[in-house]
PDB file of C-alpha atoms in Angstrom:
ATOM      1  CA  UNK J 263       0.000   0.000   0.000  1.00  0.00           C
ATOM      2  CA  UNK J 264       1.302   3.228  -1.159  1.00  0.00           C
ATOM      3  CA  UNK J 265       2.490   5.693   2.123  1.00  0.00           C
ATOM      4  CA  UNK J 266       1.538   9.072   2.472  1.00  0.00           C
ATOM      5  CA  UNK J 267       2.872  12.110   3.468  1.00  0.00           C
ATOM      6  CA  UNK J 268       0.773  15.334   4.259  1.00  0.00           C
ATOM      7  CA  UNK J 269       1.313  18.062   6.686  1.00  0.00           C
ATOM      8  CA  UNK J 270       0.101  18.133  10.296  1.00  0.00           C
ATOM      9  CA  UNK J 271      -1.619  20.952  10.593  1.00  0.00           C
ATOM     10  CA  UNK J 272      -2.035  24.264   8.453  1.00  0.00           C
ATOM     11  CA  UNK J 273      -3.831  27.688   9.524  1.00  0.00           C
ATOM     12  CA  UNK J 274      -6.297  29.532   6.896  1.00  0.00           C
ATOM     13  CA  UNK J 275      -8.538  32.712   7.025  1.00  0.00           C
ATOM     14  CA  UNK J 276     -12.002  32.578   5.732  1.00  0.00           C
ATOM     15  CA  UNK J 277     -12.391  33.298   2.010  1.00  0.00           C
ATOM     16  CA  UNK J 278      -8.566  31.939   1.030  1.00  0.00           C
ATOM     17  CA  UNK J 279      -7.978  29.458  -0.961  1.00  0.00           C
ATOM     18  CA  UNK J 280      -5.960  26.499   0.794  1.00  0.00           C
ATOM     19  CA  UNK J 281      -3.936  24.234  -1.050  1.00  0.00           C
ATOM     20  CA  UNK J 282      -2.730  20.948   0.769  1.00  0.00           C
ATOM     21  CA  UNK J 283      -0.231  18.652  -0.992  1.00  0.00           C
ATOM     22  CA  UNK J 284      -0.052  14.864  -0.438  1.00  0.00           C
ATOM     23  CA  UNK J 285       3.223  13.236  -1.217  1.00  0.00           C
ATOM     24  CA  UNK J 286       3.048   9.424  -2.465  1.00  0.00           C
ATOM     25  CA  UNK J 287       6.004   8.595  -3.969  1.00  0.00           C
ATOM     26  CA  UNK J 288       5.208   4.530  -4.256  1.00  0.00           C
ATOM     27  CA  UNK J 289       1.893   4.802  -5.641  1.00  0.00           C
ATOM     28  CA  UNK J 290       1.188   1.937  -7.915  1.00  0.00           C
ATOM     29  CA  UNK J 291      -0.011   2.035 -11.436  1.00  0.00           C
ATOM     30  CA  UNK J 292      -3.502   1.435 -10.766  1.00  0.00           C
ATOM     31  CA  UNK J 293      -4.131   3.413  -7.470  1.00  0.00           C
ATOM     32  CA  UNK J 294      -6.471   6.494  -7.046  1.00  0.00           C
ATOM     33  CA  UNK J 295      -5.715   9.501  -5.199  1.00  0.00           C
ATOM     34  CA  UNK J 296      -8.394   9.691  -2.715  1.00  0.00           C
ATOM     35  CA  UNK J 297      -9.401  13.007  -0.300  1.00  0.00           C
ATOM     36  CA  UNK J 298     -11.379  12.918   2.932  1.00  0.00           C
ATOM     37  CA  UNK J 299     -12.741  15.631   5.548  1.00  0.00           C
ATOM     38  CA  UNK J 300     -13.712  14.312   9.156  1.00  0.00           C
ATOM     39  CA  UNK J 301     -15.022  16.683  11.479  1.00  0.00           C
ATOM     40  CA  UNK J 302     -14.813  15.487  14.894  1.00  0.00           C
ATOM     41  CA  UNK J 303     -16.556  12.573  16.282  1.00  0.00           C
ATOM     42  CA  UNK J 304     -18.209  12.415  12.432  1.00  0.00           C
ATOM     43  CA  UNK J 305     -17.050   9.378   9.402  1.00  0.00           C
ATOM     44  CA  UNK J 306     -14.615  10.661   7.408  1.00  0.00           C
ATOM     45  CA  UNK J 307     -16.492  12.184   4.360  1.00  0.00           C
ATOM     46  CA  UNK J 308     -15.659  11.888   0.343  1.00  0.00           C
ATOM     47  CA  UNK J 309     -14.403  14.867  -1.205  1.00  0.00           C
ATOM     48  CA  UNK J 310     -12.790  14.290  -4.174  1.00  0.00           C
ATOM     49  CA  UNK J 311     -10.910  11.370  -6.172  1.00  0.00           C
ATOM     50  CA  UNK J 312      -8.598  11.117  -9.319  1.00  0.00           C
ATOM     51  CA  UNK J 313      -6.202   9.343 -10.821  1.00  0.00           C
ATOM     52  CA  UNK J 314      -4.017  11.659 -13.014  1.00  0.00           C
ATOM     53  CA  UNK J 315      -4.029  15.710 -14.198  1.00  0.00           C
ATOM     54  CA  UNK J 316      -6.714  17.709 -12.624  1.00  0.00           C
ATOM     55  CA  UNK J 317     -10.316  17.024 -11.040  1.00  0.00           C
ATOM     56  CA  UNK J 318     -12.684  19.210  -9.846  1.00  0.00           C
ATOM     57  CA  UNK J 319     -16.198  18.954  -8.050  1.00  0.00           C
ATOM     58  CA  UNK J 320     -18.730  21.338  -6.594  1.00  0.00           C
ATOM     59  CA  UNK J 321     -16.461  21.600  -3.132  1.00  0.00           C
ATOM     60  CA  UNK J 322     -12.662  21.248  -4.721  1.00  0.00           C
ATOM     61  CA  UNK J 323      -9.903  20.380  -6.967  1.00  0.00           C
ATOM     62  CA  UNK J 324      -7.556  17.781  -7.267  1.00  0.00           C
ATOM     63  CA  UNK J 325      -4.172  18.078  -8.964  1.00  0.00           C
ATOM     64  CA  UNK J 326      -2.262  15.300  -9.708  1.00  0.00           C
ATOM     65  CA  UNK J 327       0.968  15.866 -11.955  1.00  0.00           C
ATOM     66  CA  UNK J 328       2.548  13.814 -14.841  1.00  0.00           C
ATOM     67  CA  UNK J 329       4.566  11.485 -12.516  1.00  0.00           C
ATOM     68  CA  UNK J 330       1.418  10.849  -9.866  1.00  0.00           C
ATOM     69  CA  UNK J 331       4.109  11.041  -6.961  1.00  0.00           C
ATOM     70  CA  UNK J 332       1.944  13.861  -5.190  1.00  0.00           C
ATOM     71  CA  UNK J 333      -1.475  15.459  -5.218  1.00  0.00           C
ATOM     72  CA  UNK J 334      -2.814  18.805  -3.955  1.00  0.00           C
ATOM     73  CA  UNK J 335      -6.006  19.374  -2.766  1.00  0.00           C
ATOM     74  CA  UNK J 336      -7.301  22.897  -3.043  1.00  0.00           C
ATOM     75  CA  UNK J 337     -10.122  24.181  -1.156  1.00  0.00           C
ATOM     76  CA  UNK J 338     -10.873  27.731  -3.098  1.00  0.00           C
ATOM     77  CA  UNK J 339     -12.790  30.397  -0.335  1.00  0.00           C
ATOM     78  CA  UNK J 340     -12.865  28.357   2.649  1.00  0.00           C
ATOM     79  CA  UNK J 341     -14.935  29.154   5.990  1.00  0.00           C
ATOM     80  CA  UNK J 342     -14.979  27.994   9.808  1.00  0.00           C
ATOM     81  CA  UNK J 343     -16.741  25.291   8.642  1.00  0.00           C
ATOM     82  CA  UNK J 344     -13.913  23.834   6.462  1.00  0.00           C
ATOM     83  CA  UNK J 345     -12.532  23.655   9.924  1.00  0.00           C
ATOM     84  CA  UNK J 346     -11.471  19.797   9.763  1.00  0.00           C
ATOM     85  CA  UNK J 347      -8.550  16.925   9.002  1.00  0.00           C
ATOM     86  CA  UNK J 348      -8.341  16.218   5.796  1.00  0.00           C
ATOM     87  CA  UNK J 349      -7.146  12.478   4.722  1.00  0.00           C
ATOM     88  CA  UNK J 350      -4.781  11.749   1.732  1.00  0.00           C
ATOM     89  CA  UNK J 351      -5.343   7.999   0.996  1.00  0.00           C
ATOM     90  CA  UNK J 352      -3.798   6.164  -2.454  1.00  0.00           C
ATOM     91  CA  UNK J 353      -4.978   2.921  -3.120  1.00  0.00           C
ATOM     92  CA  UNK J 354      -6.914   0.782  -6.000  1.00  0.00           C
ATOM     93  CA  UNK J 355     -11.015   1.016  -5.060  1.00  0.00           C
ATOM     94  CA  UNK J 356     -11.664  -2.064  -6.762  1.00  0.00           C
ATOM     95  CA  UNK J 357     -13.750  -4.484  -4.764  1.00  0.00           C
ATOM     96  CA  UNK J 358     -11.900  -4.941  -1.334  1.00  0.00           C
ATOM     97  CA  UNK J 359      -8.864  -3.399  -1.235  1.00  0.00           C
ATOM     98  CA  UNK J 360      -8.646  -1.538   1.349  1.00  0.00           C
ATOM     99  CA  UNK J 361      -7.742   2.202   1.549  1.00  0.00           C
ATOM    100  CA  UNK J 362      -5.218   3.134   4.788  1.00  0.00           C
ATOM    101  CA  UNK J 363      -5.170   6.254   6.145  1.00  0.00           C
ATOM    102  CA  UNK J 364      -1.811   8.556   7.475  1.00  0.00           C
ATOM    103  CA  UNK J 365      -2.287  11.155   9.497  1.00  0.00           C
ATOM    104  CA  UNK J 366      -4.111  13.590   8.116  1.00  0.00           C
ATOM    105  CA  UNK J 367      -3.965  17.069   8.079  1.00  0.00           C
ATOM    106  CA  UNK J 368      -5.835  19.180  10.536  1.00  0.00           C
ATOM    107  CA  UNK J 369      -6.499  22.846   8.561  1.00  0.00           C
ATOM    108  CA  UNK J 370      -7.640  25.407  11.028  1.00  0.00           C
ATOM    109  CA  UNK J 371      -9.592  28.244   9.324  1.00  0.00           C
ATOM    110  CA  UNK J 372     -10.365  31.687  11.311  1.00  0.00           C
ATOM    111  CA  UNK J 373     -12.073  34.866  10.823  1.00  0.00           C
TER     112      UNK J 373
ATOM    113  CA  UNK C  60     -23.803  10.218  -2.335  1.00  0.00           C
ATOM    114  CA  UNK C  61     -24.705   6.712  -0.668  1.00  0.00           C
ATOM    115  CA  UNK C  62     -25.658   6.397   2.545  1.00  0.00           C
ATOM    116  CA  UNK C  63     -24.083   4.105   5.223  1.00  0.00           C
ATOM    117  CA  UNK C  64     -25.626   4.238   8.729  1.00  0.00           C
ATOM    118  CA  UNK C  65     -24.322   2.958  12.120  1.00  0.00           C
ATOM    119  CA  UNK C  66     -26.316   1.904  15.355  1.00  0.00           C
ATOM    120  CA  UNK C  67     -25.771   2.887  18.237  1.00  0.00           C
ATOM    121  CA  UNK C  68     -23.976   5.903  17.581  1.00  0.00           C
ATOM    122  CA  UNK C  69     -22.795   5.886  21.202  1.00  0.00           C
ATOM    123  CA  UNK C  70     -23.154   2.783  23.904  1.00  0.00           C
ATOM    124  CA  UNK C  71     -21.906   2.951  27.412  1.00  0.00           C
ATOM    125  CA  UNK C  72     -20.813  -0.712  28.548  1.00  0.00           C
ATOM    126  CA  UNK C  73     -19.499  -2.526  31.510  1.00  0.00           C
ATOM    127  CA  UNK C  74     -15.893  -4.403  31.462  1.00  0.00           C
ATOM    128  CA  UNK C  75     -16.638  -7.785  30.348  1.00  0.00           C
ATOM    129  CA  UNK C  76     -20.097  -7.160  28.542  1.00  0.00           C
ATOM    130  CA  UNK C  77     -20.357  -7.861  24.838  1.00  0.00           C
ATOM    131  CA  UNK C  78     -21.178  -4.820  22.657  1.00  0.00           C
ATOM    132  CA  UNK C  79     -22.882  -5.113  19.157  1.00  0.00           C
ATOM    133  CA  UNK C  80     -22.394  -2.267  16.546  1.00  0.00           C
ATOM    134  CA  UNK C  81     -24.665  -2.802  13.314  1.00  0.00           C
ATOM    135  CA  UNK C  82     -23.608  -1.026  10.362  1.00  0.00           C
ATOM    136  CA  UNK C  83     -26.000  -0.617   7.269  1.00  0.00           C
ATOM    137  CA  UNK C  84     -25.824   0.425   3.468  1.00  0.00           C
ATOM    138  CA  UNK C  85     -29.339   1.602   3.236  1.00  0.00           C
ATOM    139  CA  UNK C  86     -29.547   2.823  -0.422  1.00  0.00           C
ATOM    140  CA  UNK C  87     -26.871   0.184  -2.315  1.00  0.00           C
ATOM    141  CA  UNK C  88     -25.529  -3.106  -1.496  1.00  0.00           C
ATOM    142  CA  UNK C  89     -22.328  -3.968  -0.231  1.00  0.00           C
ATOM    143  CA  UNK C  90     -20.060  -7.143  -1.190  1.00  0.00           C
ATOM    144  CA  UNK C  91     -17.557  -5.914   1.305  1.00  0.00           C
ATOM    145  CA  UNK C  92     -17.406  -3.678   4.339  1.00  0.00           C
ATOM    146  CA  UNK C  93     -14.700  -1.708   6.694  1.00  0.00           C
ATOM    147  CA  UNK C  94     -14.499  -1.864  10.162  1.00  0.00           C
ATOM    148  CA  UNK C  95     -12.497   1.193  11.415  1.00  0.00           C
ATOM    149  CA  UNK C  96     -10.894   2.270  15.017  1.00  0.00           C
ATOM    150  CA  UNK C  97     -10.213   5.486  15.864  1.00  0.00           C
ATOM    151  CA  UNK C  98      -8.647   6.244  19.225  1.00  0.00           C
ATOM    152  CA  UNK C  99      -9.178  10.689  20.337  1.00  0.00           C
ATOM    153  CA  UNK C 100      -6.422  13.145  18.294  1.00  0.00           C
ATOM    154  CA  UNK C 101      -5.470   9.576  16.297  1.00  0.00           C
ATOM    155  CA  UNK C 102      -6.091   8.769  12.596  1.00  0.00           C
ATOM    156  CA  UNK C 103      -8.593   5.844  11.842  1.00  0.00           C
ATOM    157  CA  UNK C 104      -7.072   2.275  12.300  1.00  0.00           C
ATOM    158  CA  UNK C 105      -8.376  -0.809   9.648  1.00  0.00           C
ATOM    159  CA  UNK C 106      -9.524  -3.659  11.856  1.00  0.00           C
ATOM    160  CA  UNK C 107     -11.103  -5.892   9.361  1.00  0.00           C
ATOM    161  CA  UNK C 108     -12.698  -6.420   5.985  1.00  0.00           C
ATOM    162  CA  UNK C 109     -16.097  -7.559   6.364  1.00  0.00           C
ATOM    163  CA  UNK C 110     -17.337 -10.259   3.067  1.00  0.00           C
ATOM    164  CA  UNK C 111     -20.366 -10.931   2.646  1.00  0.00           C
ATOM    165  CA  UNK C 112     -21.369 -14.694   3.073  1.00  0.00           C
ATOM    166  CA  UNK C 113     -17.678 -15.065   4.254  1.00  0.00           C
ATOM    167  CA  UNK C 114     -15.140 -15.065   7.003  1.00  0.00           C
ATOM    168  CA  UNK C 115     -14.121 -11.403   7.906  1.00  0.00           C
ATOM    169  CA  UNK C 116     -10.504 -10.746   6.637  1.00  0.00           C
ATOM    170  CA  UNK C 117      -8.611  -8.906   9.972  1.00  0.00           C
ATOM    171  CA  UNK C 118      -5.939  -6.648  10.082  1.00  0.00           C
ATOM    172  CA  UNK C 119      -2.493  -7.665  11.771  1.00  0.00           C
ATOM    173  CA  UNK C 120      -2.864  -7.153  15.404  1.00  0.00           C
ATOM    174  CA  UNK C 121      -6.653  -7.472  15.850  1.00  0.00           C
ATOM    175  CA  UNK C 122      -8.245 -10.918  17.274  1.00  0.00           C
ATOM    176  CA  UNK C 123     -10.670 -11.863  15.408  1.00  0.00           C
ATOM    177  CA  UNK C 124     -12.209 -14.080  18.689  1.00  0.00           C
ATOM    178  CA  UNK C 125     -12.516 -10.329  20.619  1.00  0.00           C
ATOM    179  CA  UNK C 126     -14.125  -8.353  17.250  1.00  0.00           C
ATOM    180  CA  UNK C 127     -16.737 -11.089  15.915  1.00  0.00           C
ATOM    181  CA  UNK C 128     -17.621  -9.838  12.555  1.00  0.00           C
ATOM    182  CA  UNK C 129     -20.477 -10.865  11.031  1.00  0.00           C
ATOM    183  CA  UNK C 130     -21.965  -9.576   7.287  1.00  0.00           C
ATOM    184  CA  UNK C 131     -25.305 -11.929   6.574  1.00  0.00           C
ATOM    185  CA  UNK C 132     -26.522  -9.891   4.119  1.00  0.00           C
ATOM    186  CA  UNK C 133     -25.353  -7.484   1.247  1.00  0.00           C
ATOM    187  CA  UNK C 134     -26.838  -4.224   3.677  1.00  0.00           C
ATOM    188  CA  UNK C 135     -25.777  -5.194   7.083  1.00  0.00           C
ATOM    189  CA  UNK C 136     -22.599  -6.040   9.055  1.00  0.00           C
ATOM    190  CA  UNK C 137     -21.655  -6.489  12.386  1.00  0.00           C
ATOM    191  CA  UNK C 138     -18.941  -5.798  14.739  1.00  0.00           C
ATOM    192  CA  UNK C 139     -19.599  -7.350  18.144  1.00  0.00           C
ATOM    193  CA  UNK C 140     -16.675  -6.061  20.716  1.00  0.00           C
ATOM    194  CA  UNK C 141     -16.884  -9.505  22.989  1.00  0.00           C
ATOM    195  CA  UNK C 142     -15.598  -9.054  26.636  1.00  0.00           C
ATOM    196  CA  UNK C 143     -14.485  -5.466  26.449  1.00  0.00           C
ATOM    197  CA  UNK C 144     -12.104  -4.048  28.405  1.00  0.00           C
ATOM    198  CA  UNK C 145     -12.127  -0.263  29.356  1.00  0.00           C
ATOM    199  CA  UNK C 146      -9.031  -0.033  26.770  1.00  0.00           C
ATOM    200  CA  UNK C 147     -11.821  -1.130  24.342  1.00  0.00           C
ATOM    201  CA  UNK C 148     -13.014   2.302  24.786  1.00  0.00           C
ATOM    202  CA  UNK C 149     -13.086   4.186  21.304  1.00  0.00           C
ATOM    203  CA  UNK C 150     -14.512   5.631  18.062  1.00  0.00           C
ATOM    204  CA  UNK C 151     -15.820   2.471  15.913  1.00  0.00           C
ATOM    205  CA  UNK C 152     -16.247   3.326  12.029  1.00  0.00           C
ATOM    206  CA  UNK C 153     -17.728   1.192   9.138  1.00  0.00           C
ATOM    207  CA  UNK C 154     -17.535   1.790   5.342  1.00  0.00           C
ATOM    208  CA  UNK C 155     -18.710   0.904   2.261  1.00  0.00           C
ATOM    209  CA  UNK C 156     -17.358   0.818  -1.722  1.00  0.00           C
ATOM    210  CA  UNK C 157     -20.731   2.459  -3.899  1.00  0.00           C
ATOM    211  CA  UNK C 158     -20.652   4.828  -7.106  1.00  0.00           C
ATOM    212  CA  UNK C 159     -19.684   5.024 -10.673  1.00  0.00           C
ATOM    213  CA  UNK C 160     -15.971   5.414  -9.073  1.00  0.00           C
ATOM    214  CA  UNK C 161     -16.318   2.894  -6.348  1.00  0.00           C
ATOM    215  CA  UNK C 162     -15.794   5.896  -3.620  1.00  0.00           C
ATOM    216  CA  UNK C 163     -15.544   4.383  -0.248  1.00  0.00           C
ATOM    217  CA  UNK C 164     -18.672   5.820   1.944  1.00  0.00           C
ATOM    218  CA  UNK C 165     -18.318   6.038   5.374  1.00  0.00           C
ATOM    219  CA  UNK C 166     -20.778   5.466   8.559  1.00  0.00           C
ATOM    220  CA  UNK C 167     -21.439   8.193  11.568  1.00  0.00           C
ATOM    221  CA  UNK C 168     -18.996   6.175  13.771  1.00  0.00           C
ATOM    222  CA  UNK C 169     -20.172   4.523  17.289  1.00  0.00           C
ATOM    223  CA  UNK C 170     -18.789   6.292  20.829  1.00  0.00           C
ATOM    224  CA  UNK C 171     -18.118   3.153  22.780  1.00  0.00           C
ATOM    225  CA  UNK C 172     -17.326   3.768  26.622  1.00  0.00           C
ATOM    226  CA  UNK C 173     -16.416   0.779  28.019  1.00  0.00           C
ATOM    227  CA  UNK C 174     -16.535   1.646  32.218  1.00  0.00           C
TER     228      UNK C 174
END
């Protein structure tokens, strides 16, 4: 399974745009780049998931360059709400493989 | 999105009581099902992969004769925490694979307090 490395924590003001990068160096040929938020005591919720170049959705983007060894997530205008961790997880989603989560990164967003 | 629900979302137990913690795709079904830990300020921990009409796959680490694991059907599984142990104590997550894109969709969690 493919190890990931995000930062621990990172500090925002509402209406920025946050951008935090997942490092996966090992990731296999036919893993996804997945994103999570979890808000405490909560599941972790779905954000966003893509295997190469760029994705984007209703809440964020995904950016995944040519050689797939890192991701960035970018969160464009957050608010206190987008107060959270956010998971990096690479793995295939095919039937039962199973997706492991690092640490996490625990954004911070304040008035 | 699809919905996966847990029940109870929080159960207070006493040390050496068994606990049972349903966890439900109510809108899609389910081959296969995650049973998560998550201990406070900690990332979530894999215990097992629940199959359905077969024996739970567990994660190094975690007996499988204290976390029974039991997935009958393609909406419901089970995680039954058998003679828990204050240690025991901890956020208990489920998940399930649904969507064009097989996203992995995740339950409320269950608060278990094991006194």
């Amino acid at each position: 399974l493919a190890k990931t490395t995000q930062p621990i924590s990172m500090d925002s003001y509402e209406g920025q745009e946050v951008n935090i990068t997942c490092s996966h160096n090992n990731i296999a040929t036919n893993d996804y780049i997945t994103w999570y938020q979890q808000f405490p005591s909560q599941g972790p919720r779905f954000i966003i998931q893509g295997y190469k170049t760029k994705v984007t959705n209703e809440v964020a983007s995904l950016f995944i360059p040519a050689d797939r060894k890192s991701s960035t997530l970018s969160l464009p205008r957050v608010s206190l709400s987008d107060t959270a961790v956010y998971y990096c997880l690479v793995g295939f989603t095919g039937g039962g493989n199973k997706l492991t989560f690092g640490t996490g990164t625990q954004l911070k967003v304040e008035l | 999105g699809a919905v996966v629900s847990q029940h109870p979302s929080r159960v207070i137990c006493k040390s050496g009581t068994s606990v049972k913690i349903e966890c439900r795709s109510l809108d899609f079904q389910a081959t296969t099902m995650f049973w998560y830990r998550q201990f406070p300020k900690q990332s979530l921990m894999l215990m097992a992969t629940s199959n359905e009409g077969s024996k739970a796959t567990y994660e190094q680490g975690v007996e499988k004769d204290k976390f029974l694991i039991n997935h009958a059907s393609l909406t419901l599984s089970t995680l039954t925490v058998t003679s828990a142990h204050p240690e025991d104590s901890s956020f208990y997550i489920c998940s399930a694979r649904a969507g064009q894109i097989n996203e992995q969709y995740f339950g409320p969690g269950t608060r278990l307090t094991v006194t």
